[in-house]
Coordinates of N, CA and C in Angstrom, one line a residue:
X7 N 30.2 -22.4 28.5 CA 29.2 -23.1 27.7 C 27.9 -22.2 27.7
X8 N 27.6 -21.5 29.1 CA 26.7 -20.9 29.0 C 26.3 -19.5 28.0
X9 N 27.6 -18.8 28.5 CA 28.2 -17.4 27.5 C 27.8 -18.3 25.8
X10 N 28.2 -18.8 25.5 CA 28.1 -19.3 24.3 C 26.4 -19.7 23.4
X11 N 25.9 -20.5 24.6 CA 24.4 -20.8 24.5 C 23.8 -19.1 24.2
X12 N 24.2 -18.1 25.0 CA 23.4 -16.9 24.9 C 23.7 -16.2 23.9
X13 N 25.3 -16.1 23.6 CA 25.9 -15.9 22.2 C 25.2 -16.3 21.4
X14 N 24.6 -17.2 20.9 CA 24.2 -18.0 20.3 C 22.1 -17.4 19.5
X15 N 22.1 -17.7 20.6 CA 20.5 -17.2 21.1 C 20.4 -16.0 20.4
X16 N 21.6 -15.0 21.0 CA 21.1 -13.4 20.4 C 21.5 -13.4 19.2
X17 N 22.2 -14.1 18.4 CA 23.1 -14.0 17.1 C 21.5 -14.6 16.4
X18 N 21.0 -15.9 16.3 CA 19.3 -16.5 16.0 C 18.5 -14.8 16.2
X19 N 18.0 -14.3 17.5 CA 17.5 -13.5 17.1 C 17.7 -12.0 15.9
X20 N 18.8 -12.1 16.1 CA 19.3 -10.6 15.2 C 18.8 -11.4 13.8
X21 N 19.3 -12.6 13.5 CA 19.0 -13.0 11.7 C 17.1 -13.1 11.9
X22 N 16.3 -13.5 13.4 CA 15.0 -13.7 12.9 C 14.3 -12.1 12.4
X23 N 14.8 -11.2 13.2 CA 14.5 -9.5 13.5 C 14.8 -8.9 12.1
X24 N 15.7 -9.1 11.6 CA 16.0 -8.8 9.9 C 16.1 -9.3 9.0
X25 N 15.2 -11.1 9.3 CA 15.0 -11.3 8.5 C 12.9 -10.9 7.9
X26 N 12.7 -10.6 9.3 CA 11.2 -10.5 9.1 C 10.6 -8.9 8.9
X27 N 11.3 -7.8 8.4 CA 11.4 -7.1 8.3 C 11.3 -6.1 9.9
X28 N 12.0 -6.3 10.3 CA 12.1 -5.4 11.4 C 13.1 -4.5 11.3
X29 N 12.4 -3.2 11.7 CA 13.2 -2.0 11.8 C 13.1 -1.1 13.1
X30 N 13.9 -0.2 13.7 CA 14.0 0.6 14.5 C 12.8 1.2 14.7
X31 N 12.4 1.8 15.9 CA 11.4 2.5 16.1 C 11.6 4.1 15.4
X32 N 10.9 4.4 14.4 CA 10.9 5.8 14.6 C 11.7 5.8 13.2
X33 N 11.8 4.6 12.4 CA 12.2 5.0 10.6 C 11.4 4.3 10.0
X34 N 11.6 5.1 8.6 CA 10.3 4.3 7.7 C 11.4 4.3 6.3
X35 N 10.3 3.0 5.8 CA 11.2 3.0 4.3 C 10.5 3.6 3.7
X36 N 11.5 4.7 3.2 CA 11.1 5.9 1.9 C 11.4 4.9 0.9
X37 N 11.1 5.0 0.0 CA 10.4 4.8 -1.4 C 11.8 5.0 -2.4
X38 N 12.1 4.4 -2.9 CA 13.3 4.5 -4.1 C 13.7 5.8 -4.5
X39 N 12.0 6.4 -5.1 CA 12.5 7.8 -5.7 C 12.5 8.9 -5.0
X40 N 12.5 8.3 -3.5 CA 12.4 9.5 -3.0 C 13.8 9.5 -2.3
X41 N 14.8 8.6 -2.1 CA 16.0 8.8 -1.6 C 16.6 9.9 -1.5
X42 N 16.9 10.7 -2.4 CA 17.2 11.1 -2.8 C 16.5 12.9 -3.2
X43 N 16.3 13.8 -2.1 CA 15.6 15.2 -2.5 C 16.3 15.9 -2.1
X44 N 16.0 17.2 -2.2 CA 15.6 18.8 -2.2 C 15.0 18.7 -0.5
X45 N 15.5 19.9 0.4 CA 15.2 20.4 1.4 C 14.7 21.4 1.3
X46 N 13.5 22.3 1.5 CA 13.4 23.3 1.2 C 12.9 24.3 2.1
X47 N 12.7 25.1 3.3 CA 11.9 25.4 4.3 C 11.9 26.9 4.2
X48 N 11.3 27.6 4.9 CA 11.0 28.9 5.1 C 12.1 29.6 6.2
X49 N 12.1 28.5 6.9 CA 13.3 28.7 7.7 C 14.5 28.1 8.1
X50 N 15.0 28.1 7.0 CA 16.5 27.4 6.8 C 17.1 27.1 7.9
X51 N 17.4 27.7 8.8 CA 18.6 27.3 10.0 C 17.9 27.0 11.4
X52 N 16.3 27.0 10.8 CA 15.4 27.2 12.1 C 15.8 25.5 13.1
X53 N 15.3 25.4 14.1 CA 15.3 24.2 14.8 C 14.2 22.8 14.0
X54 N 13.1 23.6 13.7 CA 12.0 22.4 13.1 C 13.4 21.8 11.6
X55 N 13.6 22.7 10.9 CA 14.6 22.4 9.8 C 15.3 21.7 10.2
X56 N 16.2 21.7 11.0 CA 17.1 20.5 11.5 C 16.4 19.2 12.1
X57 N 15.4 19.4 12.4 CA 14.8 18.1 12.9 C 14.6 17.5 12.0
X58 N 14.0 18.0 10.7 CA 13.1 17.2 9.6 C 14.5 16.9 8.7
X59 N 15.6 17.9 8.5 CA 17.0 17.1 8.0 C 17.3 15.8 8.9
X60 N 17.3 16.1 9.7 CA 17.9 14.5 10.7 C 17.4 13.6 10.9
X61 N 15.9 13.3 10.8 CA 14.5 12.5 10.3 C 15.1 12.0 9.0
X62 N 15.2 12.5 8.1 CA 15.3 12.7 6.7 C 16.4 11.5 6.3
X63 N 17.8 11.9 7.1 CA 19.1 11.2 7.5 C 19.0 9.9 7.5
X64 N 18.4 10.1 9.0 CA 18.1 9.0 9.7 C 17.1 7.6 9.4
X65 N 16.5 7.8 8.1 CA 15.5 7.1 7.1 C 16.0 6.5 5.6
X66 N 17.7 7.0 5.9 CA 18.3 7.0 4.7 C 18.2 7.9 3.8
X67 N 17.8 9.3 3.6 CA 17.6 10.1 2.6 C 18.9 10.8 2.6
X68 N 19.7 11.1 1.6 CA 19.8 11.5 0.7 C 19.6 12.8 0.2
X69 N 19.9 13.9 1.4 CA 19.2 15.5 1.5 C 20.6 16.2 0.9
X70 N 19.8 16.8 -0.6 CA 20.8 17.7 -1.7 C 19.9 19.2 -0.6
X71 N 21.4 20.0 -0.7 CA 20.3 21.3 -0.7 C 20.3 22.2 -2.2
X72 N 19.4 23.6 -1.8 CA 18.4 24.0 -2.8 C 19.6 24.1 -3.8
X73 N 19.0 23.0 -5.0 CA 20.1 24.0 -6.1 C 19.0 24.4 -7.1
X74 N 19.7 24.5 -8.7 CA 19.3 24.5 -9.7 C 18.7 23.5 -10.3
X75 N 18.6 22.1 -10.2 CA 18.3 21.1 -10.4 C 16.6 20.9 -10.5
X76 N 16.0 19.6 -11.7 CA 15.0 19.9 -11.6 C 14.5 18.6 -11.9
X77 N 15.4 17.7 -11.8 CA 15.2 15.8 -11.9 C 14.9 15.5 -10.2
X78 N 15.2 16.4 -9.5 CA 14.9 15.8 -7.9 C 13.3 16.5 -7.2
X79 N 13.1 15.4 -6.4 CA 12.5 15.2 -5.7 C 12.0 16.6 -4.5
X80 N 11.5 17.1 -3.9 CA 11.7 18.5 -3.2 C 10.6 18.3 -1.9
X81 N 10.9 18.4 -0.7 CA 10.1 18.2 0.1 C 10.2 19.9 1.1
X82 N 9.4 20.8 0.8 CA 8.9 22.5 1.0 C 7.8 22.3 2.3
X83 N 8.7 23.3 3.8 CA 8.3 23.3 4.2 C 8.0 25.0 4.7
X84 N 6.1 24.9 4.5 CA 5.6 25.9 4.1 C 6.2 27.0 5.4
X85 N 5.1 26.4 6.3 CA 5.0 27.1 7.4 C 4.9 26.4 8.8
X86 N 4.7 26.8 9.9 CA 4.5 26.2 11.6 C 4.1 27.0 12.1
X87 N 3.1 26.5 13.2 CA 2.5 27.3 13.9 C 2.2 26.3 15.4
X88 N 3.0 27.7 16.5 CA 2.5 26.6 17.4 C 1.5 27.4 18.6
X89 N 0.5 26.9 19.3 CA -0.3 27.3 20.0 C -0.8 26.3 21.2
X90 N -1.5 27.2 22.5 CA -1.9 26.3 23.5 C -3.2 27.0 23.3
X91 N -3.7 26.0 24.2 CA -5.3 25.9 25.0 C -5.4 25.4 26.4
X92 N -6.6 26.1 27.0 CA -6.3 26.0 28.2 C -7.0 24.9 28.5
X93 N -6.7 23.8 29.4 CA -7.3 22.2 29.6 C -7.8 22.3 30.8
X94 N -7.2 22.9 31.8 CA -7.9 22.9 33.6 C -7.2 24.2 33.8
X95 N -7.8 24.5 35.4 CA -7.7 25.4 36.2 C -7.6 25.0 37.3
X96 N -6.7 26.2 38.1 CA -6.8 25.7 39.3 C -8.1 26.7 40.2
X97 N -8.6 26.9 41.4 CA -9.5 26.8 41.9 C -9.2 28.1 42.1
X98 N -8.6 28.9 41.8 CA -8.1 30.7 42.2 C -8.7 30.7 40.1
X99 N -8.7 30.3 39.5 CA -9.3 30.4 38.4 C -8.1 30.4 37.3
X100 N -6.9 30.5 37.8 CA -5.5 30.4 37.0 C -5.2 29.4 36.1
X101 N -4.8 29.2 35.5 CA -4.7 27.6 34.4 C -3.5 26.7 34.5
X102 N -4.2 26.2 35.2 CA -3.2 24.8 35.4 C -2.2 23.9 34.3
X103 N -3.3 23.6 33.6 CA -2.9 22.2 32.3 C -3.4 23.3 30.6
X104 N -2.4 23.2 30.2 CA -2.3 23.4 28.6 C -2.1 22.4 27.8
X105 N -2.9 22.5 26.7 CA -2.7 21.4 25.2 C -1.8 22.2 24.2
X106 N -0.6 21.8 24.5 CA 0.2 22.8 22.8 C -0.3 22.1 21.6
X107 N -0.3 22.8 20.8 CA -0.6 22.5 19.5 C 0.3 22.8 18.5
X108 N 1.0 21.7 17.9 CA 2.2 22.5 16.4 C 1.7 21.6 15.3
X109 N 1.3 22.9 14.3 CA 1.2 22.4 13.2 C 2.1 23.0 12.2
X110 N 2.5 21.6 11.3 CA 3.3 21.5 10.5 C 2.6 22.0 9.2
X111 N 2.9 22.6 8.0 CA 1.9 22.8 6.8 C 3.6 22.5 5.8
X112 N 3.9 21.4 4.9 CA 4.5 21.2 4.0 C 4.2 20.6 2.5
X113 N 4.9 20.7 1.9 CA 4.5 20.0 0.1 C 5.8 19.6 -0.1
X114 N 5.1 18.5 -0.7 CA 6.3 17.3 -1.5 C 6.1 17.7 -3.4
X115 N 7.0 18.0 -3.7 CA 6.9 18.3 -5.6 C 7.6 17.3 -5.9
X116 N 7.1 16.5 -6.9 CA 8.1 15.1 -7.5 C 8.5 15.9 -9.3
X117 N 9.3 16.0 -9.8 CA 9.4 16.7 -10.6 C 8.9 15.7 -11.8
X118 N 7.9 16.9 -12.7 CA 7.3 16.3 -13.7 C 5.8 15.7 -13.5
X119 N 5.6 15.6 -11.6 CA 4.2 15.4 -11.6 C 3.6 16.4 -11.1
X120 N 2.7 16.4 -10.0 CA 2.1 17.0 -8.9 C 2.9 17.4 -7.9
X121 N 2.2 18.8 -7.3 CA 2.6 18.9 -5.6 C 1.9 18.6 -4.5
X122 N 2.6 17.8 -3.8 CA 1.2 17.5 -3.1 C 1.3 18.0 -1.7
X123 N 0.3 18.8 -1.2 CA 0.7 19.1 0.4 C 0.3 18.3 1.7
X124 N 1.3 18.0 2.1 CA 1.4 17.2 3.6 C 1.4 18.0 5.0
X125 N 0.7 17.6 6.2 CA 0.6 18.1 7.4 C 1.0 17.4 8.3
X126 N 1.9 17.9 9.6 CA 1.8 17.5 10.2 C 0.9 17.8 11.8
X127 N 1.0 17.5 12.3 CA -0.1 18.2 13.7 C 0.8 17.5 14.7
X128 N 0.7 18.2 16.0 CA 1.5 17.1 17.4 C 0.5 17.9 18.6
X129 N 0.2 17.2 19.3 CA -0.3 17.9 20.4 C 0.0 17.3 21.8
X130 N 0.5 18.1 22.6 CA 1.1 17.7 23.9 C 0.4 18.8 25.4
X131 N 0.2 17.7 26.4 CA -0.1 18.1 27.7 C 1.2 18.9 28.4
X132 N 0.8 20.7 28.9 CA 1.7 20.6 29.6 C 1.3 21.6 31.1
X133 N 1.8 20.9 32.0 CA 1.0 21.5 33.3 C 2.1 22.7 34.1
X134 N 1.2 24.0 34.2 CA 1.9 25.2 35.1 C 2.0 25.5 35.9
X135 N 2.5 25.1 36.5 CA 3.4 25.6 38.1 C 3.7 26.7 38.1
X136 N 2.9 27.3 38.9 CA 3.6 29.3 38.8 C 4.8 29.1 40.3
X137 N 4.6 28.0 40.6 CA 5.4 27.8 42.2 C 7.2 27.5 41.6
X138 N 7.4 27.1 40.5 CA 8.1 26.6 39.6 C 8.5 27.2 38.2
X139 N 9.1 28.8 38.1 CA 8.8 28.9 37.2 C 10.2 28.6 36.0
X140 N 10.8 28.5 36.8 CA 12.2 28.5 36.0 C 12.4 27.0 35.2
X141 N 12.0 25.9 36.1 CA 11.8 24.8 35.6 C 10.9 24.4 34.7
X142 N 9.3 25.2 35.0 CA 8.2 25.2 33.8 C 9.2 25.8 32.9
X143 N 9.7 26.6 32.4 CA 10.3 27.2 31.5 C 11.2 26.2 30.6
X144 N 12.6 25.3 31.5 CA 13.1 24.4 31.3 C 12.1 23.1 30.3
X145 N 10.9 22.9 31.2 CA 10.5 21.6 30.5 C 9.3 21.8 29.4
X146 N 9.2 23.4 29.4 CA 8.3 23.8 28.3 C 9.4 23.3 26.6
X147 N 10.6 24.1 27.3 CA 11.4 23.5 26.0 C 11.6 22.4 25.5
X148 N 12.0 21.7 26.2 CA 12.0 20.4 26.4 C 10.6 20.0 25.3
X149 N 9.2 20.0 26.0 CA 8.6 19.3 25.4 C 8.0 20.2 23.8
X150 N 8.6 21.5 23.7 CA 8.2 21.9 22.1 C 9.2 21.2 21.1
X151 N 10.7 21.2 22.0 CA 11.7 20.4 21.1 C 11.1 19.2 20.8
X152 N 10.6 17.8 21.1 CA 10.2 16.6 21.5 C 8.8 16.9 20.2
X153 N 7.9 17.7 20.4 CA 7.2 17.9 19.5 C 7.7 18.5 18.1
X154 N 8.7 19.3 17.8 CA 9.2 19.1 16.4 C 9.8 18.3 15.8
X155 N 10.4 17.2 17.0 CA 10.8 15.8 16.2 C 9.7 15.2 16.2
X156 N 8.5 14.9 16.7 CA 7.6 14.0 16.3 C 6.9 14.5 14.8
X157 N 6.8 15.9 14.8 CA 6.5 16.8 13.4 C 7.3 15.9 12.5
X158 N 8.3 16.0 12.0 CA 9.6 15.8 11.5 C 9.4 14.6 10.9
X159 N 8.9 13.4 12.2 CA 8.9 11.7 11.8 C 7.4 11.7 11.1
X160 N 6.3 12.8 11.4 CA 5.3 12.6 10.6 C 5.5 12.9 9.3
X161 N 6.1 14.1 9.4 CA 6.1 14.4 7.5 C 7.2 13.0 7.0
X162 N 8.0 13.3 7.8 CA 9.0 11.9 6.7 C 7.8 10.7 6.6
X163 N 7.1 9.7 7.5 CA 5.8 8.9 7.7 C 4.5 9.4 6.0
X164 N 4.8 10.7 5.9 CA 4.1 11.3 4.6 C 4.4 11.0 3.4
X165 N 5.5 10.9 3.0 CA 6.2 10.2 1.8 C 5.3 9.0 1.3
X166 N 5.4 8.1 2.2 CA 4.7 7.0 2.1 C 3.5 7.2 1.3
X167 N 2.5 7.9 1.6 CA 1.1 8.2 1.4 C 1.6 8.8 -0.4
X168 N 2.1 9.7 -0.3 CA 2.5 10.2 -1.2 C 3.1 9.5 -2.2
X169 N 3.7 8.6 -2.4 CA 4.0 7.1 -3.4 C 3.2 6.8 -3.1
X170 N 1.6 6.2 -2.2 CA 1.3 5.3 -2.8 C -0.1 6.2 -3.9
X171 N -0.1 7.5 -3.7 CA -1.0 8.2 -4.3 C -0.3 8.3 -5.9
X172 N 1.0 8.2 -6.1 CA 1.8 8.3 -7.4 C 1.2 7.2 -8.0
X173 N 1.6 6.1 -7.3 CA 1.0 4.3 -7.3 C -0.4 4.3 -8.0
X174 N -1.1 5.2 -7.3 CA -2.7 4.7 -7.6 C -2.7 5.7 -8.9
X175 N -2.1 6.6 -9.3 CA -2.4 7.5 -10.7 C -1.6 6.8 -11.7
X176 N -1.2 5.5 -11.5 CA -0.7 5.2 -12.4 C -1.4 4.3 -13.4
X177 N -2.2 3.8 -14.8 CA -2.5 2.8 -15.2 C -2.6 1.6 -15.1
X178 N -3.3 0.6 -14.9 CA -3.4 -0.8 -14.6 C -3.6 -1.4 -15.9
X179 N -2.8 -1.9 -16.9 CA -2.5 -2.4 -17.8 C -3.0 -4.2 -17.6
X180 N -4.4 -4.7 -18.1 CA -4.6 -6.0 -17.8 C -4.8 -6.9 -19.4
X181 N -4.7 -8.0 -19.3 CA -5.3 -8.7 -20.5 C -6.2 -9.1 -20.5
X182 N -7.1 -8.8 -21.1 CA -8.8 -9.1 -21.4 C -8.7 -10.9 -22.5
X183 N -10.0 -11.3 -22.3 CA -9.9 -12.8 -22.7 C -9.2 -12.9 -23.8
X184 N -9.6 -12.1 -25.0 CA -9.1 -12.7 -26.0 C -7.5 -11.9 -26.5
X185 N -6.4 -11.5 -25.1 CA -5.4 -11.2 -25.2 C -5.0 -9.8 -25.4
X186 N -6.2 -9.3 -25.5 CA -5.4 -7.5 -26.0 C -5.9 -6.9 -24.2
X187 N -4.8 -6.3 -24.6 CA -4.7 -5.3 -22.9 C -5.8 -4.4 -23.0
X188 N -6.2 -3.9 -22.2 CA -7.3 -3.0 -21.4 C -6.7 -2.3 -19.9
X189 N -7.1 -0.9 -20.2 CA -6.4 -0.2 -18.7 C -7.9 -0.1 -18.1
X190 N -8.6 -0.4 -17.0 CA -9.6 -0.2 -15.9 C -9.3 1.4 -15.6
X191 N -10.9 1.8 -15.6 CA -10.8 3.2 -14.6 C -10.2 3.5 -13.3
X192 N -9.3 4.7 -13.6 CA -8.5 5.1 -12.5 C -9.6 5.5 -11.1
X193 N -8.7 4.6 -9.9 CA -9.4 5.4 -8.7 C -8.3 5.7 -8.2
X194 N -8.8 6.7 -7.1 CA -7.6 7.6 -5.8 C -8.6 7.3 -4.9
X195 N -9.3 6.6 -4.2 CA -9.7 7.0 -3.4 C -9.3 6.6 -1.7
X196 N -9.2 7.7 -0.9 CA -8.1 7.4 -0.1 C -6.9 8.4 -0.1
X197 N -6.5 8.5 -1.2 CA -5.3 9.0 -1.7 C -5.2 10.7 -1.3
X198 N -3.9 11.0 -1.3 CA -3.5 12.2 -0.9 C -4.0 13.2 -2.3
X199 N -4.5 14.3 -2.2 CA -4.9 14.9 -3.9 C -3.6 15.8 -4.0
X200 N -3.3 15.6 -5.5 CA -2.4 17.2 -5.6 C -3.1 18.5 -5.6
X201 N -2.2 19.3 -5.0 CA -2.6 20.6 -4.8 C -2.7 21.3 -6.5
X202 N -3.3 22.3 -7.3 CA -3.2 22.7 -8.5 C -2.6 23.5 -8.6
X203 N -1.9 23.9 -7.8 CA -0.8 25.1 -7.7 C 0.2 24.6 -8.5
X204 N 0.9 24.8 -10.1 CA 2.3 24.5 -10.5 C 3.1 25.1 -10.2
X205 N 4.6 24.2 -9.7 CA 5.5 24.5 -9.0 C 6.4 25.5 -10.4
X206 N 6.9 26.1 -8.9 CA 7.3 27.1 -9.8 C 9.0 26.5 -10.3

């Protein structure tokens, strides 16, 4: 009777969790038109590329690679750059604690509008053990891998911004009193700008 009561319980929770829009940590709902893109990077087979493919996946997209097509969607990933800074020292004057820094620099092209360029940034603590070096080495990897997936969940998290900046260029069609429509002055403000670069 008990097993059952708890059966029970978890089966209530699962319909309250989806029915209130609850979703996984770490996906977002892309946008209709964007199901469906273009992969494009600088570095095809690199590691960041596979992260932002499996991000991509994993959000439901719909990743065509590069063709000739020119009805889809294209999310162009420019460049990466990753760097530290020194945070502490130890008392021989050596540096203890580093801030990595990876920045992401990408553009989203919606075909027929704008391109608009998206960033991402990640910054992570990591402390040097010269007593330890094989393992610093080990958990260095570790935490650049960890920061290309968080890269990865930001640009996918970018989309978003990106529709709603499509959203806001679009006209607001209202009825004025005596029945004839009127469109209100467009604002963006907030909004991601397109770059004026046309895609080639």
């Amino acid at each position: 009777m008990r097993h059952r009561l708890m059966m029970l319980l978890l089966g209530v929770a699962v319909m309250v969790t989806s029915g209130c829009g609850f979703h996984l940590r770490g996906t977002t709902q892309v946008p209709e038109e964007l199901k469906t893109m273009m992969l494009d990077s600088y570095d095809p087979y690199g590691p960041l590329t596979r992260a932002v493919r499996q991000q991509l996946r994993l959000n439901n997209v719909n990743v065509v690679e590069k063709s000739a097509r020119k009805d889809l969607p294209s999310l162009r990933i420019v460049s990466a750059t990753q760097g530290q800074d020194t945070v502490s020292i130890f008392q021989d004057g050596k540096t203890a604690e580093y801030q990595l820094v990876m920045v992401v620099n990408a553009q989203v092209l919606l075909p027929g509008h704008d391109l608009y360029p998206v960033q991402a940034k990640v910054f992570r603590s990591f402390f040097d053990n010269p007593l330890t070096a094989l393992a610093k080495d080990a958990e260095q990897d570790i935490i650049v891998q960890e920061m290309r997936e968080q890269a990865a969940q930001q640009l996918v998290r970018k989309l978003l911004t990106v529709h709603a900046s499509e959203e806001g260029k679009k006209p607001q069609v209202s009825l004025s009193d005596d029945g004839a429509e009127s469109t209100p002055p467009l604002t963006t403000t907030g909004a991601i700008q397109p770059a004026s670069v046309n895609a080639q």
